[in-house]
Amino acid sequence: MSRKVIIAGNWKMNKNAAEGVALVEALKAKSAAFNDVEIVVCPPFTTIGAVVEAAAGSNIGVGAQNIHWAANGAFTGEISADMLVTSGVKYVIIGHSERRQYFGETDETVNKRLAAALAAGLIPIVCIGELLEEREAGKTEEVLSTQIRGGLANVSAEDAARIVIAYEPVWAIGTGKTATPEMAQAAHAFIRAELAAMFGAETAEAMRIQYGGSMKPANARELVAQKDIDGGLIGGAALDAESFLSLISEAMGC
Ligand code: PGA
């Protein structure tokens, strides 16, 4: 398999600049040992500048947690692609379930953010995932299909190859409940088949699909060992250097 594993920490609304720098300094001290994995941290906007500086010269990339689709203008509280790129950001999380749940994110707005991120040369991490009641009603595949087809509408196969999908079952986020490796693999295989239908088999094979939702050192190895799981999007376990590094090491089977 030629897909490079990508492990990204989603810090959510945690870590001020000083705390973020301390975390990256601690990660940097050991991250060079992991050269077969793409390591990413996604701090809050106000922490990004300090973290980019701290991560300079290391193998740690920096991502944002959101992006607006307009280039500039009267959008109070929003951040544009250019603002991210010129701040040293290389990745951006789009459509996280918390944004869908609390901030009115829809597949349509995901699609607009995605277009802006791709046009700016960023690597988008597009989050999808079903709610507990949707899984229990047997609607997981229907939900994933709708989110993929809506969120990734009008994307070329060439651009799609750059997109990272994060499959995050909403019931597993921050709850300590993880999908079993078999459940996660089944969802990932379904997602890859959907991507193949949209972009062709070759592109779908090249696209990376992360698992997210209570991933931790204890379950990372088994999850990432699955055929279609190409890394993780990590919340809680990414807030501490020791646990994030140990998760990376487990995921890489070290
Ligand atoms: P968690 O969060 O690892 O704390 O479950 C994952 C995420 O929301 O990206």
CSV table of N, CA and C in Angstrom, one decimal, residues 35-183:
chain,number,residue,atom,x,y,z
A,35,ASN,N,9.6,8.7,10.7
A,35,ASN,CA,9.6,9.4,9.4
A,35,ASN,C,8.7,8.8,8.3
A,36,ASP,N,8.0,7.7,8.7
A,36,ASP,CA,7.1,7.1,7.7
A,36,ASP,C,5.6,7.6,7.9
A,37,VAL,N,5.5,8.6,8.8
A,37,VAL,CA,4.1,9.1,9.1
A,37,VAL,C,4.1,10.6,9.0
A,38,GLU,N,2.9,11.1,8.5
A,38,GLU,CA,2.7,12.5,8.4
A,38,GLU,C,2.1,12.9,9.7
A,39,ILE,N,2.8,13.8,10.5
A,39,ILE,CA,2.3,14.2,11.8
A,39,ILE,C,1.7,15.7,11.6
A,40,VAL,N,0.5,15.9,12.1
A,40,VAL,CA,-0.1,17.2,12.0
A,40,VAL,C,-0.7,17.6,13.3
A,41,VAL,N,-0.6,18.9,13.7
A,41,VAL,CA,-1.3,19.4,14.8
A,41,VAL,C,-2.2,20.6,14.3
A,42,CYS,N,-3.4,20.6,14.9
A,42,CYS,CA,-4.4,21.6,14.5
A,42,CYS,C,-4.8,22.4,15.7
A,43,PRO,N,-4.1,23.5,16.0
A,43,PRO,CA,-4.4,24.4,17.1
A,43,PRO,C,-5.5,25.3,16.8
A,44,PRO,N,-6.1,26.0,17.9
A,44,PRO,CA,-7.0,27.1,17.6
A,44,PRO,C,-6.3,28.2,16.8
A,45,PHE,N,-7.1,29.1,16.1
A,45,PHE,CA,-6.5,30.1,15.3
A,45,PHE,C,-5.5,31.0,16.0
A,46,THR,N,-5.8,31.4,17.3
A,46,THR,CA,-4.9,32.3,18.0
A,46,THR,C,-3.6,31.7,18.4
A,47,THR,N,-3.5,30.4,18.3
A,47,THR,CA,-2.3,29.6,18.7
A,47,THR,C,-1.5,29.2,17.5
A,48,ILE,N,-2.0,29.4,16.3
A,48,ILE,CA,-1.4,28.9,15.1
A,48,ILE,C,0.0,29.5,14.8
A,49,GLY,N,0.1,30.9,14.9
A,49,GLY,CA,1.3,31.5,14.6
A,49,GLY,C,2.5,31.0,15.5
A,50,ALA,N,2.3,30.9,16.8
A,50,ALA,CA,3.3,30.5,17.7
A,50,ALA,C,3.7,29.0,17.4
A,51,VAL,N,2.7,28.2,17.1
A,51,VAL,CA,2.9,26.8,16.8
A,51,VAL,C,3.7,26.6,15.5
A,52,VAL,N,3.4,27.4,14.5
A,52,VAL,CA,4.1,27.3,13.2
A,52,VAL,C,5.6,27.6,13.5
A,53,GLU,N,5.8,28.6,14.2
A,53,GLU,CA,7.2,29.0,14.5
A,53,GLU,C,7.9,27.9,15.3
A,54,ALA,N,7.2,27.3,16.3
A,54,ALA,CA,7.8,26.3,17.1
A,54,ALA,C,8.1,25.0,16.3
A,55,ALA,N,7.2,24.7,15.3
A,55,ALA,CA,7.3,23.5,14.6
A,55,ALA,C,8.3,23.6,13.4
A,56,ALA,N,8.7,24.8,13.1
A,56,ALA,CA,9.6,25.0,11.9
A,56,ALA,C,10.8,24.1,12.0
A,57,GLY,N,11.1,23.5,10.8
A,57,GLY,CA,12.3,22.6,10.7
A,57,GLY,C,12.0,21.2,11.2
A,58,SER,N,10.8,21.0,11.7
A,58,SER,CA,10.5,19.6,12.2
A,58,SER,C,9.7,18.9,11.2
A,59,ASN,N,9.3,17.6,11.5
A,59,ASN,CA,8.4,16.9,10.6
A,59,ASN,C,6.9,17.0,11.1
A,60,ILE,N,6.6,18.1,11.8
A,60,ILE,CA,5.3,18.3,12.3
A,60,ILE,C,4.6,19.4,11.4
A,61,GLY,N,3.5,19.1,10.7
A,61,GLY,CA,2.8,20.1,9.9
A,61,GLY,C,1.7,20.7,10.8
A,62,VAL,N,1.3,21.9,10.4
A,62,VAL,CA,0.3,22.6,11.1
A,62,VAL,C,-1.0,22.8,10.3
A,63,GLY,N,-2.1,22.5,11.0
A,63,GLY,CA,-3.4,22.7,10.3
A,63,GLY,C,-4.3,23.6,11.1
A,64,ALA,N,-5.4,24.1,10.4
A,64,ALA,CA,-6.4,24.9,11.1
A,64,ALA,C,-7.7,24.0,11.3
A,65,GLN,N,-8.6,24.5,12.1
A,65,GLN,CA,-9.8,23.7,12.4
A,65,GLN,C,-11.0,24.2,11.6
A,66,ASN,N,-10.9,25.2,10.8
A,66,ASN,CA,-12.0,25.7,9.9
A,66,ASN,C,-11.4,26.7,8.9
A,67,ILE,N,-12.2,27.0,7.9
A,67,ILE,CA,-11.8,28.0,6.9
A,67,ILE,C,-13.1,28.6,6.3
A,68,HIS,N,-13.0,29.9,6.0
A,68,HIS,CA,-14.2,30.4,5.3
A,68,HIS,C,-14.0,30.3,3.8
A,69,TRP,N,-15.1,30.3,3.0
A,69,TRP,CA,-15.0,30.1,1.6
A,69,TRP,C,-14.7,31.4,0.8
A,70,ALA,N,-15.0,32.6,1.4
A,70,ALA,CA,-14.8,33.8,0.7
A,70,ALA,C,-13.3,34.2,0.8
A,71,ALA,N,-12.9,35.0,-0.2
A,71,ALA,CA,-11.5,35.4,-0.2
A,71,ALA,C,-11.2,36.5,0.9
A,72,ASN,N,-12.2,37.3,1.1
A,72,ASN,CA,-12.1,38.4,2.1
A,72,ASN,C,-13.5,39.1,2.2
A,73,GLY,N,-13.6,40.1,3.1
A,73,GLY,CA,-14.9,40.8,3.1
A,73,GLY,C,-15.5,40.9,4.5
A,74,ALA,N,-16.8,41.3,4.5
A,74,ALA,CA,-17.5,41.5,5.7
A,74,ALA,C,-18.1,40.2,6.3
A,75,PHE,N,-17.2,39.4,6.9
A,75,PHE,CA,-17.6,38.1,7.5
A,75,PHE,C,-17.0,38.1,8.9
A,76,THR,N,-17.5,38.8,9.8
A,76,THR,CA,-17.0,39.0,11.1
A,76,THR,C,-16.7,37.6,11.8
A,77,GLY,N,-15.5,37.5,12.3
A,77,GLY,CA,-15.2,36.2,13.0
A,77,GLY,C,-14.7,35.1,12.1
A,78,GLU,N,-14.6,35.3,10.8
A,78,GLU,CA,-14.2,34.2,9.9
A,78,GLU,C,-12.7,34.4,9.5
A,79,ILE,N,-12.1,33.3,9.0
A,79,ILE,CA,-10.7,33.3,8.6
A,79,ILE,C,-10.6,32.8,7.1
A,80,SER,N,-9.9,33.5,6.3
A,80,SER,CA,-9.8,33.0,4.9
A,80,SER,C,-8.7,32.1,4.6
A,81,ALA,N,-8.7,31.5,3.4
A,81,ALA,CA,-7.6,30.5,3.0
A,81,ALA,C,-6.3,31.3,3.0
A,82,ASP,N,-6.3,32.5,2.4
A,82,ASP,CA,-5.0,33.2,2.3
A,82,ASP,C,-4.5,33.5,3.7
A,83,MET,N,-5.3,33.8,4.7
A,83,MET,CA,-4.8,34.1,6.0
A,83,MET,C,-4.2,32.8,6.6
A,84,LEU,N,-4.7,31.7,6.3
A,84,LEU,CA,-4.1,30.4,6.8
A,84,LEU,C,-2.8,30.2,6.1
A,85,VAL,N,-2.8,30.2,4.7
A,85,VAL,CA,-1.6,29.9,4.0
A,85,VAL,C,-0.5,30.8,4.4
A,86,THR,N,-0.7,32.1,4.5
A,86,THR,CA,0.3,33.0,4.8
A,86,THR,C,0.7,33.0,6.3
A,87,SER,N,0.0,32.2,7.1
A,87,SER,CA,0.4,32.0,8.5
A,87,SER,C,1.2,30.7,8.6
A,88,GLY,N,1.4,30.0,7.5
A,88,GLY,CA,2.2,28.8,7.5
A,88,GLY,C,1.4,27.5,7.7
A,89,VAL,N,0.1,27.6,7.5
A,89,VAL,CA,-0.8,26.5,7.7
A,89,VAL,C,-0.8,25.6,6.4
A,90,LYS,N,-0.8,24.3,6.5
A,90,LYS,CA,-0.7,23.4,5.4
A,90,LYS,C,-2.0,22.5,5.3
A,91,TYR,N,-2.7,22.4,6.4
A,91,TYR,CA,-3.9,21.5,6.4
A,91,TYR,C,-5.0,22.2,7.0
A,92,VAL,N,-6.2,21.8,6.7
A,92,VAL,CA,-7.4,22.4,7.4
A,92,VAL,C,-8.5,21.3,7.6
A,93,ILE,N,-9.0,21.2,8.8
A,93,ILE,CA,-10.1,20.4,9.1
A,93,ILE,C,-11.4,21.0,8.6
A,94,ILE,N,-12.3,20.3,7.9
A,94,ILE,CA,-13.5,20.9,7.4
A,94,ILE,C,-14.7,19.9,7.8
A,95,GLY,N,-15.7,20.6,8.3
A,95,GLY,CA,-17.0,19.8,8.6
A,95,GLY,C,-16.9,18.9,9.8
A,96,HIS,N,-16.1,19.2,10.8
A,96,HIS,CA,-16.1,18.4,12.0
A,96,HIS,C,-17.5,18.3,12.6
A,97,SER,N,-17.8,17.2,13.2
A,97,SER,CA,-19.2,16.9,13.6
A,97,SER,C,-19.6,18.0,14.7
A,98,GLU,N,-18.6,18.5,15.4
A,98,GLU,CA,-19.0,19.6,16.4
A,98,GLU,C,-19.4,20.8,15.7
A,99,ARG,N,-18.9,21.1,14.5
A,99,ARG,CA,-19.3,22.2,13.7
A,99,ARG,C,-20.7,22.0,13.1
A,100,ARG,N,-20.9,20.7,12.7
A,100,ARG,CA,-22.2,20.4,12.1
A,100,ARG,C,-23.3,20.5,13.2
A,101,GLN,N,-22.9,20.0,14.4
A,101,GLN,CA,-23.8,19.9,15.6
A,101,GLN,C,-24.1,21.3,16.2
A,102,TYR,N,-23.1,22.1,16.4
A,102,TYR,CA,-23.3,23.4,17.1
A,102,TYR,C,-23.3,24.6,16.3
A,103,PHE,N,-22.7,24.6,15.1
A,103,PHE,CA,-22.5,25.8,14.3
A,103,PHE,C,-23.1,25.8,12.9
A,104,GLY,N,-24.1,24.9,12.7
A,104,GLY,CA,-24.9,25.0,11.5
A,104,GLY,C,-24.2,24.5,10.2
A,105,GLU,N,-23.1,23.8,10.4
A,105,GLU,CA,-22.4,23.3,9.2
A,105,GLU,C,-23.2,22.3,8.5
A,106,THR,N,-23.3,22.4,7.1
A,106,THR,CA,-24.0,21.4,6.3
A,106,THR,C,-23.1,20.9,5.2
A,107,ASP,N,-23.5,19.9,4.5
A,107,ASP,CA,-22.7,19.4,3.4
A,107,ASP,C,-22.4,20.5,2.4
A,108,GLU,N,-23.4,21.4,2.2
A,108,GLU,CA,-23.2,22.5,1.3
A,108,GLU,C,-22.1,23.4,1.7
A,109,THR,N,-22.1,23.8,3.0
A,109,THR,CA,-21.0,24.7,3.4
A,109,THR,C,-19.7,24.0,3.5
A,110,VAL,N,-19.7,22.7,3.8
A,110,VAL,CA,-18.5,21.9,3.7
A,110,VAL,C,-17.9,22.0,2.3
A,111,ASN,N,-18.8,21.8,1.3
A,111,ASN,CA,-18.4,21.8,-0.1
A,111,ASN,C,-17.7,23.2,-0.5
A,112,LYS,N,-18.3,24.3,0.0
A,112,LYS,CA,-17.8,25.6,-0.3
A,112,LYS,C,-16.4,25.8,0.4
A,113,ARG,N,-16.3,25.4,1.6
A,113,ARG,CA,-15.0,25.5,2.3
A,113,ARG,C,-13.9,24.6,1.6
A,114,LEU,N,-14.4,23.4,1.2
A,114,LEU,CA,-13.4,22.5,0.5
A,114,LEU,C,-12.9,23.2,-0.7
A,115,ALA,N,-13.8,23.8,-1.5
A,115,ALA,CA,-13.3,24.4,-2.8
A,115,ALA,C,-12.3,25.5,-2.5
A,116,ALA,N,-12.5,26.3,-1.4
A,116,ALA,CA,-11.5,27.4,-1.1
A,116,ALA,C,-10.2,26.8,-0.6
A,117,ALA,N,-10.3,25.7,0.1
A,117,ALA,CA,-9.0,25.1,0.6
A,117,ALA,C,-8.2,24.5,-0.5
A,118,LEU,N,-8.9,23.8,-1.4
A,118,LEU,CA,-8.2,23.2,-2.6
A,118,LEU,C,-7.6,24.2,-3.5
A,119,ALA,N,-8.4,25.3,-3.7
A,119,ALA,CA,-7.8,26.4,-4.6
A,119,ALA,C,-6.6,27.0,-4.0
A,120,ALA,N,-6.5,27.0,-2.7
A,120,ALA,CA,-5.4,27.6,-2.0
A,120,ALA,C,-4.2,26.7,-1.8
A,121,GLY,N,-4.4,25.4,-2.2
A,121,GLY,CA,-3.3,24.5,-2.1
A,121,GLY,C,-3.2,23.8,-0.7
A,122,LEU,N,-4.2,24.0,0.1
A,122,LEU,CA,-4.2,23.3,1.4
A,122,LEU,C,-4.5,21.9,1.3
A,123,ILE,N,-4.2,21.1,2.3
A,123,ILE,CA,-4.6,19.7,2.3
A,123,ILE,C,-5.9,19.6,3.3
A,124,PRO,N,-7.0,19.4,2.7
A,124,PRO,CA,-8.3,19.4,3.5
A,124,PRO,C,-8.4,18.1,4.2
A,125,ILE,N,-8.9,18.1,5.4
A,125,ILE,CA,-9.3,16.9,6.2
A,125,ILE,C,-10.8,17.0,6.3
A,126,VAL,N,-11.5,16.3,5.5
A,126,VAL,CA,-13.0,16.4,5.5
A,126,VAL,C,-13.6,15.4,6.4
A,127,CYS,N,-14.4,15.8,7.4
A,127,CYS,CA,-14.9,14.9,8.4
A,127,CYS,C,-16.3,14.5,8.1
A,128,ILE,N,-16.6,13.2,8.2
A,128,ILE,CA,-17.9,12.6,8.0
A,128,ILE,C,-18.2,11.6,9.1
A,129,GLY,N,-19.4,11.3,9.3
A,129,GLY,CA,-19.7,10.3,10.3
A,129,GLY,C,-21.2,10.3,10.7
A,130,GLU,N,-21.6,9.1,11.2
A,130,GLU,CA,-23.1,9.0,11.5
A,130,GLU,C,-23.3,9.2,13.0
A,131,LEU,N,-24.5,9.6,13.3
A,131,LEU,CA,-24.9,9.7,14.7
A,131,LEU,C,-25.3,8.3,15.2
A,132,LEU,N,-25.4,8.2,16.6
A,132,LEU,CA,-25.8,6.9,17.1
A,132,LEU,C,-27.1,6.4,16.6
A,133,GLU,N,-28.1,7.3,16.6
A,133,GLU,CA,-29.4,6.8,16.2
A,133,GLU,C,-29.4,6.5,14.7
A,134,GLU,N,-28.6,7.1,13.9
A,134,GLU,CA,-28.5,6.7,12.5
A,134,GLU,C,-27.9,5.3,12.3
A,135,ARG,N,-26.8,5.0,13.1
A,135,ARG,CA,-26.2,3.7,13.1
A,135,ARG,C,-27.3,2.7,13.5
A,136,GLU,N,-28.0,3.0,14.6
A,136,GLU,CA,-28.9,2.0,15.1
A,136,GLU,C,-30.1,1.8,14.2
A,137,ALA,N,-30.4,2.8,13.4
A,137,ALA,CA,-31.5,2.6,12.4
A,137,ALA,C,-31.0,2.0,11.1
A,138,GLY,N,-29.7,1.6,11.1
A,138,GLY,CA,-29.2,0.9,9.9
A,138,GLY,C,-28.9,1.9,8.7
A,139,LYS,N,-28.7,3.2,9.1
A,139,LYS,CA,-28.6,4.2,8.0
A,139,LYS,C,-27.1,4.7,7.8
A,140,THR,N,-26.2,4.0,8.4
A,140,THR,CA,-24.8,4.5,8.4
A,140,THR,C,-24.3,4.8,6.9
A,141,GLU,N,-24.5,3.8,6.1
A,141,GLU,CA,-24.0,4.0,4.7
A,141,GLU,C,-24.7,5.1,4.0
A,142,GLU,N,-26.0,5.2,4.2
A,142,GLU,CA,-26.8,6.2,3.5
A,142,GLU,C,-26.3,7.6,4.0
A,143,VAL,N,-26.0,7.8,5.3
A,143,VAL,CA,-25.5,9.0,5.8
A,143,VAL,C,-24.1,9.4,5.2
A,144,LEU,N,-23.2,8.3,5.2
A,144,LEU,CA,-21.9,8.6,4.7
A,144,LEU,C,-21.9,8.9,3.3
A,145,SER,N,-22.7,8.3,2.5
A,145,SER,CA,-22.8,8.5,1.1
A,145,SER,C,-23.3,10.0,0.8
A,146,THR,N,-24.3,10.4,1.6
A,146,THR,CA,-24.9,11.7,1.4
A,146,THR,C,-23.8,12.8,1.7
A,147,GLN,N,-23.1,12.5,2.8
A,147,GLN,CA,-22.0,13.5,3.2
A,147,GLN,C,-20.9,13.5,2.2
A,148,ILE,N,-20.5,12.4,1.7
A,148,ILE,CA,-19.4,12.4,0.7
A,148,ILE,C,-19.8,13.0,-0.6
A,149,ARG,N,-21.0,12.6,-1.1
A,149,ARG,CA,-21.4,13.2,-2.4
A,149,ARG,C,-21.7,14.7,-2.3
A,150,GLY,N,-22.3,15.1,-1.2
A,150,GLY,CA,-22.6,16.5,-1.0
A,150,GLY,C,-21.3,17.3,-0.7
A,151,GLY,N,-20.5,16.8,0.2
A,151,GLY,CA,-19.3,17.6,0.6
A,151,GLY,C,-18.3,17.6,-0.5
A,152,LEU,N,-18.1,16.6,-1.3
A,152,LEU,CA,-17.1,16.5,-2.3
A,152,LEU,C,-17.6,16.8,-3.7
A,153,ALA,N,-18.8,17.4,-3.8
A,153,ALA,CA,-19.4,17.6,-5.1
A,153,ALA,C,-18.5,18.6,-5.9
A,154,ASN,N,-18.5,18.4,-7.2
A,154,ASN,CA,-17.8,19.2,-8.2
A,154,ASN,C,-16.3,19.3,-7.9
A,155,VAL,N,-15.7,18.3,-7.3
A,155,VAL,CA,-14.2,18.3,-7.1
A,155,VAL,C,-13.6,17.4,-8.2
A,156,SER,N,-12.5,17.8,-8.8
A,156,SER,CA,-11.9,17.0,-9.9
A,156,SER,C,-11.1,15.9,-9.3
A,157,ALA,N,-10.9,14.8,-10.0
A,157,ALA,CA,-10.2,13.7,-9.5
A,157,ALA,C,-8.8,14.1,-9.1
A,158,GLU,N,-8.2,15.0,-9.8
A,158,GLU,CA,-6.8,15.5,-9.5
A,158,GLU,C,-6.8,16.1,-8.1
A,159,ASP,N,-7.8,17.0,-7.9
A,159,ASP,CA,-7.9,17.6,-6.5
A,159,ASP,C,-8.3,16.6,-5.5
A,160,ALA,N,-9.1,15.7,-5.8
A,160,ALA,CA,-9.6,14.7,-4.8
A,160,ALA,C,-8.4,13.9,-4.2
A,161,ALA,N,-7.4,13.7,-5.0
A,161,ALA,CA,-6.3,12.9,-4.6
A,161,ALA,C,-5.6,13.5,-3.3
A,162,ARG,N,-5.8,14.8,-3.2
A,162,ARG,CA,-5.2,15.5,-2.1
A,162,ARG,C,-6.0,15.5,-0.8
A,163,ILE,N,-7.3,15.2,-1.0
A,163,ILE,CA,-8.2,15.3,0.2
A,163,ILE,C,-8.0,14.1,1.1
A,164,VAL,N,-8.0,14.4,2.4
A,164,VAL,CA,-8.0,13.4,3.4
A,164,VAL,C,-9.4,13.3,4.0
A,165,ILE,N,-10.0,12.1,4.1
A,165,ILE,CA,-11.3,12.0,4.7
A,165,ILE,C,-11.1,11.5,6.1
A,166,ALA,N,-11.8,12.1,7.1
A,166,ALA,CA,-11.8,11.5,8.4
A,166,ALA,C,-13.1,10.9,8.7
A,167,TYR,N,-13.1,9.6,8.9
A,167,TYR,CA,-14.4,8.9,9.3
A,167,TYR,C,-14.5,9.0,10.8
A,168,GLU,N,-15.4,9.8,11.3
A,168,GLU,CA,-15.6,9.9,12.8
A,168,GLU,C,-17.0,9.6,13.2
A,169,PRO,N,-17.3,8.4,13.6
A,169,PRO,CA,-18.7,8.1,14.1
A,169,PRO,C,-18.9,9.0,15.3
A,170,VAL,N,-20.0,9.8,15.2
A,170,VAL,CA,-20.2,10.9,16.2
A,170,VAL,C,-20.3,10.3,17.6
A,171,TRP,N,-20.9,9.1,17.7
A,171,TRP,CA,-21.1,8.5,19.0
A,171,TRP,C,-19.8,8.0,19.6
A,172,ALA,N,-18.7,8.1,18.9
A,172,ALA,CA,-17.4,7.7,19.4
A,172,ALA,C,-16.5,8.9,19.8
A,173,ILE,N,-17.0,10.1,19.5
A,173,ILE,CA,-16.1,11.2,19.7
A,173,ILE,C,-16.2,11.7,21.2
A,174,GLY,N,-15.1,11.7,21.8
A,174,GLY,CA,-15.0,12.2,23.2
A,174,GLY,C,-15.8,11.3,24.2
A,175,THR,N,-16.2,10.1,23.8
A,175,THR,CA,-17.1,9.3,24.7
A,175,THR,C,-16.3,8.2,25.3
A,176,GLY,N,-15.1,7.9,24.7
A,176,GLY,CA,-14.4,6.7,25.2
A,176,GLY,C,-14.9,5.4,24.5
A,177,LYS,N,-15.9,5.6,23.7
A,177,LYS,CA,-16.4,4.4,22.9
A,177,LYS,C,-15.8,4.5,21.5
A,178,THR,N,-15.0,3.4,21.2
A,178,THR,CA,-14.4,3.4,19.9
A,178,THR,C,-15.2,2.4,19.0
A,179,ALA,N,-15.2,2.6,17.7
A,179,ALA,CA,-15.7,1.6,16.8
A,179,ALA,C,-14.7,0.4,16.9
A,180,THR,N,-15.2,-0.8,16.8
A,180,THR,CA,-14.3,-1.9,16.8
A,180,THR,C,-13.5,-1.8,15.4
A,181,PRO,N,-12.3,-2.4,15.4
A,181,PRO,CA,-11.5,-2.3,14.1
A,181,PRO,C,-12.4,-2.8,12.9
A,182,GLU,N,-13.2,-3.9,13.2
A,182,GLU,CA,-14.0,-4.4,12.1
A,182,GLU,C,-15.1,-3.5,11.6
A,183,MET,N,-15.7,-2.8,12.6
A,183,MET,CA,-16.7,-1.8,12.3
A,183,MET,C,-16.1,-0.7,11.5
